[in-house]
XYZ file of C-alpha atoms in Angstrom:
445
model
C 10.044 36.641 -0.952
C 9.940 39.958 1.283
C 12.302 41.524 -0.697
C 11.053 42.121 -3.509
C 8.257 43.439 -1.543
C 10.549 45.542 0.708
C 12.004 46.755 -2.712
C 8.621 48.141 -3.952
C 7.866 49.139 -0.137
C 11.246 51.699 -1.262
C 10.699 52.341 -5.005
C 6.732 53.961 -4.189
C 6.296 54.777 -0.077
C 7.590 58.195 -0.696
C 6.077 59.353 -4.719
C 3.295 57.054 -3.879
C 2.032 58.015 -0.962
C 2.769 61.869 -1.747
C 0.739 61.355 -4.841
C -2.036 60.020 -3.188
C -2.389 63.096 -0.437
C -2.494 65.636 -3.381
C -5.721 63.492 -5.612
C -7.312 62.394 -2.411
C -7.191 66.546 -1.632
C -8.392 67.320 -4.962
C -11.046 64.559 -4.422
C -12.296 65.729 -1.527
C -11.968 61.627 -0.153
C -11.584 60.860 3.210
C -9.754 57.803 4.339
C -12.009 55.891 7.015
C -9.782 52.667 7.787
C -11.412 49.544 7.026
C -11.354 47.774 10.861
C -10.742 44.800 9.901
C -7.803 45.186 7.069
C -6.310 48.842 7.939
C -7.428 49.938 4.803
C -8.912 53.437 3.735
C -12.232 54.193 2.957
C -12.883 50.556 3.367
C -16.169 49.496 6.290
C -15.544 45.166 6.018
C -17.759 45.179 4.257
C -17.285 44.709 0.471
C -16.680 46.891 -2.983
C -17.196 50.346 -2.042
C -17.612 52.184 -5.942
C -17.125 55.945 -4.562
C -13.851 54.061 -3.338
C -10.564 54.487 -5.554
C -8.897 51.711 -3.151
C -11.994 49.166 -5.229
C -11.796 47.571 -1.450
C -13.581 43.859 -1.846
C -13.032 40.675 1.145
C -14.509 38.356 -0.947
C -14.872 34.520 -0.652
C -13.141 33.047 -3.399
C -9.947 33.745 -5.425
C -8.676 31.242 -8.062
C -5.177 30.611 -7.283
C -4.495 28.222 -10.572
C -5.639 26.030 -13.167
C -5.725 22.571 -11.130
C -6.761 24.488 -7.814
C -9.519 26.565 -7.355
C -9.109 27.391 -3.929
C -5.846 27.632 -1.647
C -6.258 28.891 2.720
C -5.349 31.866 3.862
C -3.389 32.447 6.698
C -2.578 36.030 7.376
C -4.986 38.605 7.226
C -4.808 40.935 3.776
C -3.240 40.392 0.119
C -2.992 42.847 -2.512
C -3.807 41.346 -6.294
C -3.526 42.640 -9.255
C -4.267 46.258 -8.868
C -6.577 45.317 -5.980
C -5.745 45.591 -2.237
C -7.218 42.026 -1.103
C -8.612 41.912 2.334
C -8.885 38.230 3.824
C -9.724 37.101 7.389
C -8.881 33.973 9.074
C -12.882 33.119 8.661
C -12.157 30.582 5.725
C -11.154 33.299 3.400
C -9.038 31.768 -0.386
C -6.169 33.899 -1.109
C -4.494 34.148 -4.669
C -0.542 32.762 -4.846
C -0.172 35.719 -6.932
C 1.565 38.653 -5.803
C 0.904 42.565 -6.010
C 1.834 43.637 -9.821
C 3.657 47.631 -9.810
C 0.987 50.389 -11.320
C 1.890 51.089 -15.023
C 4.038 53.807 -16.025
C 3.321 57.091 -14.062
C 0.424 56.618 -12.273
C 0.398 57.209 -8.116
C 0.340 53.791 -6.760
C -1.462 54.622 -4.460
C -4.573 55.467 -6.897
C -4.438 52.206 -8.319
C -4.787 50.432 -5.606
C -1.157 49.493 -4.073
C -0.055 50.303 -0.706
C 3.263 49.044 0.533
C 2.425 48.295 3.988
C -0.184 45.236 2.642
C 2.107 44.927 -0.225
C 4.509 43.797 2.696
C 1.663 41.872 4.256
C 0.563 40.206 1.374
C 4.393 39.505 1.698
C 4.980 37.742 4.409
C 1.693 35.981 3.575
C 3.074 34.502 0.028
C 6.368 33.780 1.992
C 4.584 30.679 4.628
C 2.863 30.182 1.255
C 5.927 28.398 -1.136
C 8.998 28.584 1.572
C 10.352 31.266 3.733
C 12.158 30.693 6.992
C 10.175 32.391 9.324
C 8.708 30.740 12.520
C 4.724 30.161 11.307
C 6.468 28.708 8.401
C 9.346 26.630 10.165
C 6.103 25.333 12.416
C 4.449 24.219 8.833
C 7.799 22.521 8.356
C 7.748 20.866 10.972
C 3.871 19.759 10.821
C 4.770 17.355 7.395
C 8.397 14.615 7.138
C 8.613 13.698 3.452
C 10.065 10.633 2.918
C 10.890 8.421 0.569
C 8.793 11.683 -2.042
C 6.711 10.975 0.298
C 4.758 13.240 2.979
C 3.266 12.355 5.939
C 3.148 14.200 9.475
C 5.804 15.167 11.686
C 5.752 12.640 14.937
C 6.424 15.599 16.565
C 2.691 17.117 15.636
C 1.256 13.923 14.679
C -1.894 14.021 15.034
C -3.975 10.771 16.156
C -4.767 9.544 13.243
C -8.399 6.974 12.749
C -7.195 2.958 11.768
C -8.587 2.841 7.813
C -10.319 -0.773 9.686
C -9.482 -1.260 13.542
C -8.829 -4.324 15.264
C -8.149 -6.332 12.439
C -4.621 -5.597 11.293
C -5.408 -4.841 7.749
C -2.371 -4.885 5.488
C -3.908 -0.741 4.571
C -3.364 0.691 7.718
C 0.924 -0.884 8.479
C 2.727 -0.964 5.063
C 2.770 2.705 4.138
C 6.436 3.613 4.436
C 9.193 1.348 3.847
C 11.401 -0.294 5.548
C 15.091 -1.101 5.574
C 16.407 -3.678 3.076
C 17.848 -5.861 6.195
C 20.435 -7.288 2.468
C 21.926 -3.862 1.724
C 22.061 -0.046 2.677
C 18.120 0.764 0.830
C 15.117 0.362 1.268
C 11.713 -1.809 0.966
C 8.510 -0.373 -0.196
C 6.019 -1.202 2.466
C 3.782 -3.172 -0.487
C 7.426 -4.689 -1.732
C 6.949 -6.357 1.568
C 3.330 -7.541 0.836
C 3.732 -8.586 -2.810
C 6.576 -10.757 -1.442
C 4.630 -12.388 1.190
C 2.076 -12.914 -1.561
C 4.271 -14.694 -3.635
C 5.940 -16.195 -1.484
C 2.634 -17.493 -0.445
C 2.499 -18.991 -3.571
C 5.765 -20.675 -3.372
C 4.308 -22.318 -0.172
C 1.100 -23.945 -1.182
C 3.562 -25.475 -4.240
C 5.492 -26.646 -1.742
C 2.778 -28.219 -0.378
C 1.172 -29.781 -3.511
C 4.641 -31.146 -4.157
C 4.555 -32.617 -0.469
C 1.218 -34.529 -0.982
C 3.414 -35.922 -4.356
C 5.600 -37.218 -2.460
C 2.456 -38.733 -0.552
C 1.418 -40.135 -3.379
C 4.287 -41.683 -4.431
C 4.708 -42.990 -1.473
C 0.733 -44.736 -0.727
C 1.462 -45.735 -5.010
C 4.411 -48.031 -4.297
C 2.942 -48.999 -0.835
C -0.279 -50.477 -2.366
C 2.039 -52.188 -5.264
C 4.455 -54.093 -2.753
C 1.082 -55.587 -0.691
C 0.151 -56.457 -4.016
C 3.082 -58.055 -4.480
C 3.809 -59.048 -1.201
C -0.106 -60.410 -1.089
C 0.469 -62.993 -3.381
C 4.134 -64.421 -1.759
C 3.568 -68.138 -1.453
C 4.642 -67.926 1.890
C 3.187 -70.730 4.750
C 0.957 -71.689 1.731
C 0.735 -75.171 3.009
C -0.604 -74.234 6.627
C -3.664 -76.446 7.779
C -7.122 -76.362 9.232
C -8.887 -72.661 10.966
C -5.300 -71.790 11.536
C -4.672 -72.598 7.427
C -7.597 -69.976 6.727
C -7.060 -67.629 8.603
C -3.333 -67.441 7.234
C -4.667 -66.993 4.200
C -7.521 -64.798 4.984
C -4.046 -62.271 6.116
C -2.916 -62.238 2.806
C -6.229 -61.569 1.269
C -6.007 -58.985 3.134
C -3.040 -56.831 1.846
C -4.682 -56.832 -1.688
C -7.802 -55.581 -0.423
C -5.617 -52.736 1.643
C -3.334 -53.126 -1.481
C -7.171 -51.392 -3.592
C -7.995 -49.313 -0.878
C -4.274 -47.452 -1.110
C -4.196 -47.185 -4.608
C -7.955 -45.617 -4.316
C -6.162 -43.622 -1.706
C -3.274 -41.809 -3.436
C -6.019 -41.427 -6.831
C -8.527 -39.555 -4.450
C -4.912 -37.811 -2.862
C -4.046 -36.404 -6.635
C -7.057 -35.264 -8.023
C -8.715 -33.455 -4.995
C -5.583 -32.301 -2.766
C -2.748 -32.083 -4.771
C -3.628 -31.052 -8.947
C -5.726 -28.334 -6.548
C -3.306 -27.038 -4.718
C -1.197 -26.890 -8.264
C -3.569 -25.026 -10.315
C -5.145 -22.629 -7.770
C -4.415 -19.096 -8.970
C -1.902 -21.030 -11.654
C -0.994 -17.002 -13.260
C -1.088 -15.890 -9.697
C 2.939 -14.469 -10.486
C 2.135 -12.787 -13.569
C -1.385 -11.366 -11.611
C 1.614 -9.588 -9.454
C 4.098 -7.901 -11.941
C 0.795 -6.392 -12.880
C 0.041 -5.370 -9.480
C 3.305 -5.093 -8.540
C 4.335 -3.373 -12.150
C 1.407 -0.214 -11.844
C 1.727 1.139 -7.536
C 5.784 0.474 -9.103
C 4.461 3.280 -12.124
C 2.608 5.271 -9.542
C 5.997 5.715 -6.977
C 7.850 6.356 -9.881
C 5.085 9.451 -11.103
C 5.614 11.007 -7.216
C 8.770 10.417 -7.200
C 8.836 12.585 -10.346
C 6.604 15.076 -8.899
C 8.461 15.318 -6.017
C 11.418 16.257 -8.229
C 9.514 19.136 -9.893
C 8.907 20.381 -6.746
C 12.029 20.347 -5.687
C 13.289 22.179 -8.492
C 10.436 24.544 -8.823
C 11.604 25.732 -4.646
C 14.854 25.517 -6.355
C 14.098 27.567 -9.213
C 11.267 30.284 -6.883
C 14.457 31.109 -4.573
C 17.242 31.925 -7.367
C 14.593 34.122 -8.300
C 13.445 36.010 -5.586
C 17.596 36.047 -4.522
C 17.693 37.402 -8.367
C 15.172 40.071 -7.607
C 16.631 41.053 -3.894
C 19.925 41.427 -6.002
C 18.280 43.671 -8.480
C 16.924 45.995 -5.342
C 19.681 46.560 -4.305
C 21.364 47.412 -7.415
C 18.523 50.603 -7.542
C 19.067 51.034 -4.366
C 22.158 52.029 -5.240
C 21.294 53.543 -8.328
C 18.340 54.634 -9.835
C 17.587 54.561 -13.950
C 15.115 52.961 -16.751
C 17.283 49.878 -17.335
C 17.465 49.021 -13.384
C 13.353 49.773 -13.186
C 12.887 47.288 -16.670
C 15.000 44.864 -15.082
C 13.403 45.289 -11.617
C 9.546 44.736 -13.018
C 10.900 42.060 -15.431
C 12.907 39.482 -12.414
C 9.538 40.916 -10.007
C 7.757 38.815 -13.179
C 9.539 36.008 -12.680
C 9.699 35.433 -9.154
C 6.241 36.111 -9.640
C 6.016 33.301 -12.865
C 8.287 31.159 -10.604
C 6.032 31.390 -7.357
C 2.694 30.021 -9.169
C 4.897 27.307 -11.084
C 6.436 25.811 -7.585
C 1.994 25.711 -6.557
C 1.251 23.830 -9.387
C 3.611 21.641 -8.994
C 2.856 20.892 -5.139
C -0.372 20.633 -6.574
C 0.178 18.047 -9.290
C 2.861 16.074 -6.887
C -0.920 16.338 -4.305
C -3.096 15.313 -7.073
C 0.257 12.186 -7.554
C 0.090 11.135 -3.729
C -4.187 11.217 -3.795
C -3.671 8.618 -6.702
C -1.258 6.436 -4.361
C -2.533 6.072 -1.734
C -5.738 5.525 -3.266
C -4.280 3.071 -5.042
C -2.787 1.630 -2.055
C -5.987 1.092 -0.552
C -7.392 -0.165 -3.003
C -4.150 -2.674 -3.470
C -3.867 -3.308 -0.395
C -7.032 -4.488 0.843
C -6.986 -7.153 -3.291
C -3.440 -8.659 -1.308
C -5.108 -9.009 2.663
C -8.097 -10.654 0.769
C -5.827 -13.054 -1.618
C -4.962 -14.706 0.937
C -7.442 -14.960 3.491
C -8.737 -17.211 0.069
C -5.119 -18.854 -0.538
C -5.017 -19.720 3.357
C -8.822 -20.782 3.121
C -8.181 -22.293 0.292
C -4.945 -24.839 1.326
C -6.787 -25.402 5.388
C -10.173 -26.575 3.050
C -7.918 -29.180 1.312
C -6.062 -29.882 3.790
C -9.683 -31.225 5.621
C -10.262 -32.929 2.490
C -6.743 -34.891 3.160
C -7.640 -35.372 6.737
C -10.404 -36.989 5.537
C -9.275 -39.639 2.647
C -7.453 -40.548 5.490
C -9.868 -41.538 8.080
C -12.080 -43.410 5.129
C -8.311 -45.019 4.690
C -7.800 -45.883 7.555
C -11.524 -47.376 7.604
C -11.502 -48.929 5.032
C -7.850 -50.508 5.575
C -10.193 -51.950 8.797
C -12.340 -53.624 6.958
C -9.564 -55.881 5.444
C -8.256 -56.571 8.542
C -11.998 -58.060 10.326
C -12.490 -60.793 8.184
C -9.129 -61.978 9.811
C -10.177 -61.030 13.515
C -13.126 -63.067 12.785
C -11.087 -65.847 11.175
C -8.689 -65.629 14.264
C -10.993 -66.174 16.925
C -12.266 -68.528 14.923
C -8.208 -71.027 14.922
C -8.785 -74.471 17.465
C -5.861 -76.377 17.996
C -8.606 -79.373 18.913
C -10.636 -78.864 15.541
C -6.864 -78.563 13.904
C -5.957 -81.899 15.501
C -8.881 -84.177 15.119
C -8.776 -82.467 11.288
C -6.142 -82.890 11.003
C -5.675 -87.367 11.995
C -8.858 -88.143 10.101
C -7.194 -86.939 7.001
C -3.896 -88.504 7.787
C -4.208 -90.858 10.137
C -2.345 -94.834 10.217
C -4.731 -96.788 12.728
C -5.704 -96.022 15.707
C -4.607 -99.820 17.005
C -1.920 -99.405 19.804
C 0.827 -102.569 19.757
C 0.661 -104.532 22.997
C 3.733 -106.438 24.577
C 4.761 -109.681 22.830
C 4.172 -112.691 24.288
C 6.300 -116.307 24.732
């Protein structure tokens, strides 16, 4: 935009200065200069009714319908026929560049001064994308990656984590990551979503594992019950026969214990694991679509910014070309063309600012939703891990109970085994099956 206002300087400087001098001489006004902005007739204290320059030091000026204020960096700017001074101590500015006074009225009499117009051009150029050192510094302060703007790593101020010391999702997944399976990238939120879906899959596989465990228990109980009905060694007698019969009975009792164990595994472990968040995948898809839509909107806003930036560059180039033509040949047609080009350039600058503001709004919305959603995903992950831990603890508890019941089934066996007495068994058997206690003697002749 420097070329825009350089052309204004060239076009008006001689005529405006001469006209202003003649008018001031005829009115008897003096030119005491402002110490802050070098404007004639300004004491740095605001509007002076007696001054023809309508000079002021305002605190706020609107620059677009979307954002009320924009911080200014340079010292002065000329706004729509007003010489407006803004100092570094927090002043605000409009981004609309100075317009040429209408008709043949001397520019200076309406507040147009070429020197300040050039300063305003510098200010606007810094805000809209010039190649000046200040703008290069500004460019180095941020870097845009995949339509998301980050602080530049070389000039990045230290950022305080949202949840220090907690390794929270909301602090570590803002950038995109290179896709190991392709040439593209994977969004940080997508990684978190994959983590959630993987957790759901792991939970499902754990439930299937418990189901297999249940099946084994059921088959084991069935086989134990079948074995307890086997007639092998059923003819054992005495105390040992009683112990052996108790061994077979304990198998039936143990089979019942394992059936109860498998039933509890199903109701207290497998089923809760399987049914926990039945609609989790569907909910995650909704969440994914929401964040993806915000990211697409952000990309669209960024494309609009780049398009507006390109349009502004073209308008500046067109205005510069028409200004060069004016230097070669003065004509009313060229003057009208410059007015039209200047209006288009001004409009392009306003469009760029509007697009930047819409982009920032979209990025802020995406940021807020990212923080909210990642914290929710973090909560869901903690809840999932805690739920699985509790049900696995329930599994071990049931296992201990099963062991206790199994132990109770073999306790009678132990008691009978301790009572086994071979001598007594021999006595009982002899009493029952004896054939006589008279022993044979030698034959006598």
